[in-house]
Short mmCIF file of C-alpha atoms in Angstrom, two decimals:
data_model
loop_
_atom_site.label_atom_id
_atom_site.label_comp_id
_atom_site.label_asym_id
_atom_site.label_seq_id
_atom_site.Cartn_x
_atom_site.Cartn_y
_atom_site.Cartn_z
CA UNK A 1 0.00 0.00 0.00
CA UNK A 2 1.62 3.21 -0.97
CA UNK A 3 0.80 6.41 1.37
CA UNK A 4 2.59 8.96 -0.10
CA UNK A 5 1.30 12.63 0.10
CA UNK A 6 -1.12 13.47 -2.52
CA UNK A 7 0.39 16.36 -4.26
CA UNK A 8 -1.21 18.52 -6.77
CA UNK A 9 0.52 20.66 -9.12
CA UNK A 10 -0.37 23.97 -10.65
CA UNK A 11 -1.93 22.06 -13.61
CA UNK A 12 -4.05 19.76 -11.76
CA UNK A 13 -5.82 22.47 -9.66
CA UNK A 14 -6.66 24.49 -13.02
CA UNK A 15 -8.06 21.58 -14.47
CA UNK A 16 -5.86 21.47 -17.22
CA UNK A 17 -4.25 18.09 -16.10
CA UNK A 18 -0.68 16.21 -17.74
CA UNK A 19 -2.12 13.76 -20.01
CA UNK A 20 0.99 11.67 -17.60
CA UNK A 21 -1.17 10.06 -15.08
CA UNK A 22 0.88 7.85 -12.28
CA UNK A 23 -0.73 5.94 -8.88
CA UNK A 24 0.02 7.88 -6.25
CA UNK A 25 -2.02 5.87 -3.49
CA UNK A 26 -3.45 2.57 -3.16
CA UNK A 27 -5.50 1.26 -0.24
CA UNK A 28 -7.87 -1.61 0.06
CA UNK A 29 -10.68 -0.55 3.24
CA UNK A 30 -10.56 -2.84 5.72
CA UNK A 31 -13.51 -5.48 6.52
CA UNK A 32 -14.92 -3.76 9.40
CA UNK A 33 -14.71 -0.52 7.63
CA UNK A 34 -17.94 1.84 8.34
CA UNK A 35 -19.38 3.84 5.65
CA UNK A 36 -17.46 6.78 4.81
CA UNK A 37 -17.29 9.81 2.41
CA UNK A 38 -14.05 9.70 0.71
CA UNK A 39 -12.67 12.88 1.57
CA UNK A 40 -12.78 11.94 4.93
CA UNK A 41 -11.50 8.32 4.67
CA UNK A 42 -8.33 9.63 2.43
CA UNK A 43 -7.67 12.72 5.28
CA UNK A 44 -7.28 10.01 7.96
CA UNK A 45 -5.44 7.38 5.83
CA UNK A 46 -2.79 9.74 3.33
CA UNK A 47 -0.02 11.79 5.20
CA UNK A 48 0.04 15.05 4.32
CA UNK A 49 -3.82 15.18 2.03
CA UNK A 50 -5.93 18.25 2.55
CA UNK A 51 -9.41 17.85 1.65
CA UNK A 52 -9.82 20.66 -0.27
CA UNK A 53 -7.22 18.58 -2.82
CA UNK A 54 -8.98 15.57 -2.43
CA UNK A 55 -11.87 17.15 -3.67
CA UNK A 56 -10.14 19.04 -6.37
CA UNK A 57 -8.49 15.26 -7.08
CA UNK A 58 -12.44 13.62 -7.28
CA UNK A 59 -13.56 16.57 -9.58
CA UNK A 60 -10.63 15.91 -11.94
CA UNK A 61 -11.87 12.40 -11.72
CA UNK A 62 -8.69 10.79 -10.25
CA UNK A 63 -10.23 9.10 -7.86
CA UNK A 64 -11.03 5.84 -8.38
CA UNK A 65 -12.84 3.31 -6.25
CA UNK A 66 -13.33 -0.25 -7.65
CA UNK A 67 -12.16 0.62 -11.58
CA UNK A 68 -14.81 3.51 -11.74
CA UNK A 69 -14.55 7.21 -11.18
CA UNK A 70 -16.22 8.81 -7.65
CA UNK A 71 -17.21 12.07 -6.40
CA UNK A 72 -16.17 13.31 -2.92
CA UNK A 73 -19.15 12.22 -1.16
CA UNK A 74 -18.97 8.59 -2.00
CA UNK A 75 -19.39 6.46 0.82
CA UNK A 76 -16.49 4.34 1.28
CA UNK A 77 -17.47 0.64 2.03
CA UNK A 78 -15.61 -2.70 3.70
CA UNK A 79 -13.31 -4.08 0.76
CA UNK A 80 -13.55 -0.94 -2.00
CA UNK A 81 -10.46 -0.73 -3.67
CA UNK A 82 -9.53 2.34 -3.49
CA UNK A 83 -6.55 4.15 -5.78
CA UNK A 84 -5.82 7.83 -6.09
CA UNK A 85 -3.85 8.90 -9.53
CA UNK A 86 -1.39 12.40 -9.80
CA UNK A 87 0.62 13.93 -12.77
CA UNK A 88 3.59 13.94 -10.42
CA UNK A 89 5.93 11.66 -12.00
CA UNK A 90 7.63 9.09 -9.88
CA UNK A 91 10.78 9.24 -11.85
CA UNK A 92 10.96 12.06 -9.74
CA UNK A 93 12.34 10.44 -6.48
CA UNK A 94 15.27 9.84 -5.97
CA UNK A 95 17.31 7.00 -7.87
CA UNK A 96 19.03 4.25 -7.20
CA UNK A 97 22.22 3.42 -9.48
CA UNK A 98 22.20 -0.02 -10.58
CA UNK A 99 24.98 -1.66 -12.74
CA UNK A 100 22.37 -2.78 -16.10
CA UNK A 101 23.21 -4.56 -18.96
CA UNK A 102 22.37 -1.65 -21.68
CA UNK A 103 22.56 -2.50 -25.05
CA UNK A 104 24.12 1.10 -26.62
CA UNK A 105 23.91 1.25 -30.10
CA UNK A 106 25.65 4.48 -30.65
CA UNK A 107 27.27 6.66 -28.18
CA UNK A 108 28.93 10.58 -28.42
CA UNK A 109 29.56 13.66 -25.88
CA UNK A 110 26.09 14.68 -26.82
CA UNK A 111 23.59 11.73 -27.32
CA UNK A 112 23.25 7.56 -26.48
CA UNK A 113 21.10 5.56 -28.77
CA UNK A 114 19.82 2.48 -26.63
CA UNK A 115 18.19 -0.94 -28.26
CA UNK A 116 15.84 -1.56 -25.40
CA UNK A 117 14.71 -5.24 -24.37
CA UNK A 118 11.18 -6.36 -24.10
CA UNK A 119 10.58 -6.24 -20.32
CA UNK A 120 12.81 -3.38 -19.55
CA UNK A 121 10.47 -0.15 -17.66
CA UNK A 122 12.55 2.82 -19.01
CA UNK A 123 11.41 4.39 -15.86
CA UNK A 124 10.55 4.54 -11.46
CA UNK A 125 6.73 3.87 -11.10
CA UNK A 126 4.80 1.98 -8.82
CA UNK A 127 5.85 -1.07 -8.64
CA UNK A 128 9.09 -0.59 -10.46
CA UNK A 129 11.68 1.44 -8.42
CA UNK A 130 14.63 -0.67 -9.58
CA UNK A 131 15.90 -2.37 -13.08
CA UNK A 132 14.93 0.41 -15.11
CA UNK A 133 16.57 1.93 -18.00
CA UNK A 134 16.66 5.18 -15.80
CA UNK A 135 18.38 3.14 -13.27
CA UNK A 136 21.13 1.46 -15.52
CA UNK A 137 21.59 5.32 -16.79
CA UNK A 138 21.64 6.99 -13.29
CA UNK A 139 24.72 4.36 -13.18
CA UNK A 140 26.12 4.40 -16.53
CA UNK A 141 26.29 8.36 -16.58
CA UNK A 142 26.74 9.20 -13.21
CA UNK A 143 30.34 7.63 -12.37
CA UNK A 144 29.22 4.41 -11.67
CA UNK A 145 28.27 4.51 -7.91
CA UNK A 146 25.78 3.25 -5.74
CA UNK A 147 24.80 6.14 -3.65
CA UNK A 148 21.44 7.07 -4.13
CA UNK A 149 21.37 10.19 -6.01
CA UNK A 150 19.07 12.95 -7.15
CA UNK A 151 16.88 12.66 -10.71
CA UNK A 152 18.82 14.84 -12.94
CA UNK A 153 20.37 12.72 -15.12
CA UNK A 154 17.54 10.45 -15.63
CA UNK A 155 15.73 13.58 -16.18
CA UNK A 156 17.75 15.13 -18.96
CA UNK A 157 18.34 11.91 -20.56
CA UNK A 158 14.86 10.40 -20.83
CA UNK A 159 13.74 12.37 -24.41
CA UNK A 160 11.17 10.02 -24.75
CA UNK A 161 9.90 6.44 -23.75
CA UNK A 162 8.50 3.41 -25.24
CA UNK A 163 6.46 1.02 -23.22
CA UNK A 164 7.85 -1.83 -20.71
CA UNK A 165 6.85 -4.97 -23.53
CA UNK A 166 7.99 -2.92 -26.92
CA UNK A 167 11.56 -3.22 -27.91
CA UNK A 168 13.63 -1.22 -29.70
CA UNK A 169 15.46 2.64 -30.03
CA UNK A 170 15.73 5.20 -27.38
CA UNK A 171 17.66 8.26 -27.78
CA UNK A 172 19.31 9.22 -24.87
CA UNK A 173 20.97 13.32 -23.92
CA UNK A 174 23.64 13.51 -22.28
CA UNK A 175 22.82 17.52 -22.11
CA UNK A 176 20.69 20.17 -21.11
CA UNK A 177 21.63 21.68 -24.62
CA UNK A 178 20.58 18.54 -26.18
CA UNK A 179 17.91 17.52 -24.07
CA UNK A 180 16.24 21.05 -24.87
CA UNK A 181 17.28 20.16 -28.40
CA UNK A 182 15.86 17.16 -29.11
CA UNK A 183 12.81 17.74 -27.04
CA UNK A 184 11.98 20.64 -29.66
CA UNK A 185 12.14 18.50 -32.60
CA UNK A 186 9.68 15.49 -30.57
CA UNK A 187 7.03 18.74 -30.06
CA UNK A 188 7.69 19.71 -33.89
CA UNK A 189 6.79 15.90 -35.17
CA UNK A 190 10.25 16.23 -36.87
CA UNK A 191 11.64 13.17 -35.43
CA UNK A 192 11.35 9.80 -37.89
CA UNK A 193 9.81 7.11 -35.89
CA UNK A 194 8.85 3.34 -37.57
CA UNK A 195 7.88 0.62 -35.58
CA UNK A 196 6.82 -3.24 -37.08
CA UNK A 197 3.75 -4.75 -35.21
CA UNK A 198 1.62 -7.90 -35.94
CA UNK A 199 -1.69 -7.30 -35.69
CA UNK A 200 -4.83 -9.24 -35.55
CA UNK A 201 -7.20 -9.91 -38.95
CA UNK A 202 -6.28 -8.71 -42.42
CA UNK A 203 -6.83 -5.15 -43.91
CA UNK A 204 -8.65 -4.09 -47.32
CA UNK A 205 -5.63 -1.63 -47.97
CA UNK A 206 -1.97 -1.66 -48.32
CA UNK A 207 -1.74 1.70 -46.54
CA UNK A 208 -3.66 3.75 -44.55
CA UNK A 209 -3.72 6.69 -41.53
CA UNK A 210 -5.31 6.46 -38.14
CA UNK A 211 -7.00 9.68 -36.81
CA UNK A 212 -8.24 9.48 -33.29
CA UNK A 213 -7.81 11.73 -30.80
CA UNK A 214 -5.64 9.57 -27.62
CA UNK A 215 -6.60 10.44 -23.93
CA UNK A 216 -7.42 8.34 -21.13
CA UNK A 217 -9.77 5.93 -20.65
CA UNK A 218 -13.18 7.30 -18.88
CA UNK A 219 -13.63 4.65 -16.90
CA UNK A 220 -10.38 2.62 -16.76
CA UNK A 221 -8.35 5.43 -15.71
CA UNK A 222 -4.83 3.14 -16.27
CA UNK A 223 -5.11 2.68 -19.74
CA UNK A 224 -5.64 4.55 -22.69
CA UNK A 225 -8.22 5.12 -25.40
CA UNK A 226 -8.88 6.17 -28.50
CA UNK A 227 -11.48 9.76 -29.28
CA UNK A 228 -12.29 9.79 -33.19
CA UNK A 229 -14.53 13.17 -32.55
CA UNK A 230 -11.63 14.46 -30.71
CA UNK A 231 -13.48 15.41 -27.48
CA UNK A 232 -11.06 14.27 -25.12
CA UNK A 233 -7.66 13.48 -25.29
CA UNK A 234 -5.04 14.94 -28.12
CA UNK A 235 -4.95 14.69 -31.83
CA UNK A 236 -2.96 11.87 -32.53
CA UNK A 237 -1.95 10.20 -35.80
CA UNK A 238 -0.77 7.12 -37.12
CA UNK A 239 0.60 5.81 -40.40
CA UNK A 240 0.97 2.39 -41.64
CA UNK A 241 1.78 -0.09 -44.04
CA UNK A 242 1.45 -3.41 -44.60
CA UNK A 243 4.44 -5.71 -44.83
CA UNK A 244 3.25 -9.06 -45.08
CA UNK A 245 -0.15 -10.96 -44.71
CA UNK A 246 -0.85 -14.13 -42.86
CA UNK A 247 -4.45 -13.99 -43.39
CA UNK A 248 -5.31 -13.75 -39.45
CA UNK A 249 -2.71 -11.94 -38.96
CA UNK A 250 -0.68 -8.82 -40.66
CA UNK A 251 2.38 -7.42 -40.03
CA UNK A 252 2.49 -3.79 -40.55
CA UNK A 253 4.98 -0.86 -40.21
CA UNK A 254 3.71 2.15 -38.30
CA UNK A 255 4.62 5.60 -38.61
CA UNK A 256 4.09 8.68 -35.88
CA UNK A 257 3.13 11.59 -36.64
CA UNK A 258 2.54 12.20 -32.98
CA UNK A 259 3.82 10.82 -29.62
CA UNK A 260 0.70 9.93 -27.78
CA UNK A 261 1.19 7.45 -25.27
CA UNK A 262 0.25 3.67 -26.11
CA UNK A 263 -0.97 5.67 -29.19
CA UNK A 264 -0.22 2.71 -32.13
CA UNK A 265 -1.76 -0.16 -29.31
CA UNK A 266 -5.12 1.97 -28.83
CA UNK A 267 -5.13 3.16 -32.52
CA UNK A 268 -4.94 -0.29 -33.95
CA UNK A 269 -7.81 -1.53 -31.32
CA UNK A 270 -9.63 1.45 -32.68
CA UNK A 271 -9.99 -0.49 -36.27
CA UNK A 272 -10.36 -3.41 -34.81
CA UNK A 273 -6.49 -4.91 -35.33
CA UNK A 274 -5.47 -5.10 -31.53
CA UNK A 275 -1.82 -6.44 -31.72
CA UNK A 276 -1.08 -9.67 -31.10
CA UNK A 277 -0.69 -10.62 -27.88
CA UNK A 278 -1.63 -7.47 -25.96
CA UNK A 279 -2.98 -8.28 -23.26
CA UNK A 280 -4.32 -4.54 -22.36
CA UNK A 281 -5.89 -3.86 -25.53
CA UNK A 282 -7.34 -7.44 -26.34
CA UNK A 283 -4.94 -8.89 -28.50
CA UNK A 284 -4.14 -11.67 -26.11
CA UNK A 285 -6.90 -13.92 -27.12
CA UNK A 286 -7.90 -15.36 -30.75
CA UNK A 287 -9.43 -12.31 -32.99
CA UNK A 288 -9.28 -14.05 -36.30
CA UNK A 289 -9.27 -17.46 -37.80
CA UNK A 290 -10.45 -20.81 -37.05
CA UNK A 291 -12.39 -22.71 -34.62
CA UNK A 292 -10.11 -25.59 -34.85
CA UNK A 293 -8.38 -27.02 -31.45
CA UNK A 294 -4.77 -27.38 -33.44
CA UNK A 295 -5.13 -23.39 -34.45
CA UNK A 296 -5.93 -22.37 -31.01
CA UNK A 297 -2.76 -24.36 -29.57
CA UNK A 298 -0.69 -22.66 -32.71
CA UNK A 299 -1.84 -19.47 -31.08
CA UNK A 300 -1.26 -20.37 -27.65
CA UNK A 301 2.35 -21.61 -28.98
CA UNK A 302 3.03 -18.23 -30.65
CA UNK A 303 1.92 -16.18 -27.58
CA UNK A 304 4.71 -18.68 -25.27
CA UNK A 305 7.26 -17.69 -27.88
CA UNK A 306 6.33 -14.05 -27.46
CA UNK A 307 4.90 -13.31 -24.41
CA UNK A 308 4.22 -10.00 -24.38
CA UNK A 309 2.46 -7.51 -27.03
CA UNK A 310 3.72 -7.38 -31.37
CA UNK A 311 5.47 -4.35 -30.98
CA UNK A 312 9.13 -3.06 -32.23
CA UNK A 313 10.63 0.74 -32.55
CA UNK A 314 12.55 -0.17 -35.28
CA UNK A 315 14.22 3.35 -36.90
CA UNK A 316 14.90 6.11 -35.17
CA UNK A 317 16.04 9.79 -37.21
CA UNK A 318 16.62 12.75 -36.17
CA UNK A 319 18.72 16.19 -36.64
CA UNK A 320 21.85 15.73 -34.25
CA UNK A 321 21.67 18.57 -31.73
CA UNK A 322 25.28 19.52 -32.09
CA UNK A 323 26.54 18.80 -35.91
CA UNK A 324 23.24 19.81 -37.17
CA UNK A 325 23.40 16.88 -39.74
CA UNK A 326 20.89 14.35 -39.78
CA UNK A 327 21.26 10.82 -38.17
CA UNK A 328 19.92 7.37 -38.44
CA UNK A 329 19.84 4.24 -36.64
CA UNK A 330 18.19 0.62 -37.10
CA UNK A 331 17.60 -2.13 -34.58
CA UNK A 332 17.11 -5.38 -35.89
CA UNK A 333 13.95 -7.59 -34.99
CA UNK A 334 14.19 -9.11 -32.11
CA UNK A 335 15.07 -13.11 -32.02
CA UNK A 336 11.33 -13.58 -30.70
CA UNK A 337 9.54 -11.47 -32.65
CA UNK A 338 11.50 -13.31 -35.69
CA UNK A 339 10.40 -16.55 -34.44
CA UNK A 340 6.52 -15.95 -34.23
CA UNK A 341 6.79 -14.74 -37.57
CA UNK A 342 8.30 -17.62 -38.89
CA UNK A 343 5.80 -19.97 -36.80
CA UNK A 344 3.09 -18.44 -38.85
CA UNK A 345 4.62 -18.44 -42.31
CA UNK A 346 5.29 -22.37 -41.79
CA UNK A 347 1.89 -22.67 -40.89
CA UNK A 348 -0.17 -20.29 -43.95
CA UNK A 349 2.09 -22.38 -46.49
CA UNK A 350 1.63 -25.95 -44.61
CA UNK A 351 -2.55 -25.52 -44.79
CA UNK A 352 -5.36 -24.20 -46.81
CA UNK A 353 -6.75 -20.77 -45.66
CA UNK A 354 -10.25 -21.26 -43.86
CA UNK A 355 -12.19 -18.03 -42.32
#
């Protein structure tokens, strides 16, 4: 149970909320708990919680009892699970140094281009204060010690982040200057960005774009969803192609246009091709193909070999913030990404297609 403070920026209290959500408290109400408005319960159970920010906090709707929403007079109950989200970022603590394996690609005084593993957070959250890429770099660029130190490292060098199960390029400054930099050409969609993902089902088109607006979800406040009218969220786009076609499943390449977050996962749920195996956007169970026992324990087989979501950040371009010239770096598919693909390309050749 985490009982941090609840602290609410500048933003928050305007209403004009980071699209950055994090989980600031967690708390499951005991059995013999009596009925109780929220406020209250959270001024007697958070150090440091007002309830004038509480209430600010429900309003905002970043409260959340039992996956839903609630206002400040909700009567807590015996066993609600209760969570309470902020836009303060946890990578904002203080960081431990950890000696990481960290696969650099490319390395100058300026910049660090990082192939990230599948399974790797990039950085501190709930649940993950340790192992992260922020951690291996808190290391790796601060002398090498131990001693917990303070967040401005990580801070400078994290440009931007790809999610805990995709693989593939990070850029890394080693700079204010190019932190500042690089950040600019992220806000001006400058930066070249492909990733490869196998989705579920087949498409009509070799190419198309994505336009939904990407904000969070309004009831499952921990993920992500995806706006096509653009009332909530931001305007986010997405490009792709397709590569090759396995009937139930495609593998595509994806271009940003934007930087929303989990933005190609919730677009290509949005048109109905969750990736495979994604397990928070419903690509984790059979979208497509037959009812056949020996398909389903292919699929099952495929999702052992890759057991996490289709995803890979594959080419990574951008102006570099010193020489001014332009730069460009590949990361090869990853050995089990390679292998799924190849289960299903021995199994569309080996059998007739059936829908």
């Amino acid at each position: 149970m985490h009982e941090d403070p609840i602290e609410l920026d500048d933003e928050l209290e305007s209403g004009e909320g980071s699209e950055e959500l994090y989980e600031r408290v967690n708390i499951v109400a005991d059995k013999g708990q009596e009925p109780l408005r929220i406020d209250k319960f959270l001024m007697n159970r958070v150090e440091g919680a007002t309830r004038n920010k509480i209430q600010q906090a429900c309003e905002s709707g970043w409260v959340i009892v039992n996956d839903k929403p609630v206002k400040s007079n909700y009567k807590v109950k015996a066993g609600d699970k209760i969570v309470v989200m902020t836009t303060k970022n946890p990578e904002n603590t203080d960081v431990i140094p950890e000696q990481l394996d960290l696969n650099i690609v490319f390395e100058d005084e300026d910049i660090m281009i990082i192939n990230k593993q599948p399974g790797m957070v990039v950085h501190p959250g709930c649940g993950n204060y340790t192992g992260t890429l922020v951690n291996g770099l808190a290391w790796y660029l601060g002398g090498q010690t131990t001693e917990v130190i303070e967040p401005e490292i990580p801070r400078f060098g994290l440009v931007h982040r790809i999610d805990k199960n995709t693989s593939g390029l990070l850029v890394i400054a080693k700079s204010e200057k190019a932190m500042n930099d690089l950040a600019k050409q992220f806000f001006d969609h400058t930066v070249q960005r492909r990733y490869i993902a196998l989705v579920w089902g087949d498409f009509e088109e070799d190419e198309g774009t994505v336009e939904a607006h990407v904000g969070r979800h309004q009831r499952f406040r921990k993920i992500m969803d995806a706006y096509p009218d653009g009332e909530y969220g931001k305007d986010a786009i997405t490009h792709y192609k397709v590569l090759e076609r396995f009937n139930y499943v495609t593998l595509i390449e994806c271009r940003l246009e934007t930087g929303r977050t989990h933005q190609i996962r919730v677009h290509m749920q949005h048109i109905g091709h969750s990736l495979f195996n994604d397990d928070t956007y419903g690509g984790n169970r059979i979208l497509k193909g037959t009812v056949f026992n020996k398909y389903k324990q292919f699929v099952d087989n495929c999702f052992e070999l890759m057991p996490r979501h289709a995803l890979h950040a594959q080419t990574l371009g951008f102006i570099h913030p010193r020489t001014r010239k332009p730069v460009h770096f590949e990361s090869p598919m990853p050995e089990d990404f390679k292998a799924v693909l190849e289960k299903w390309r021995r199994y569309i050749s080996a059998r007739p297609l059936e829908d």
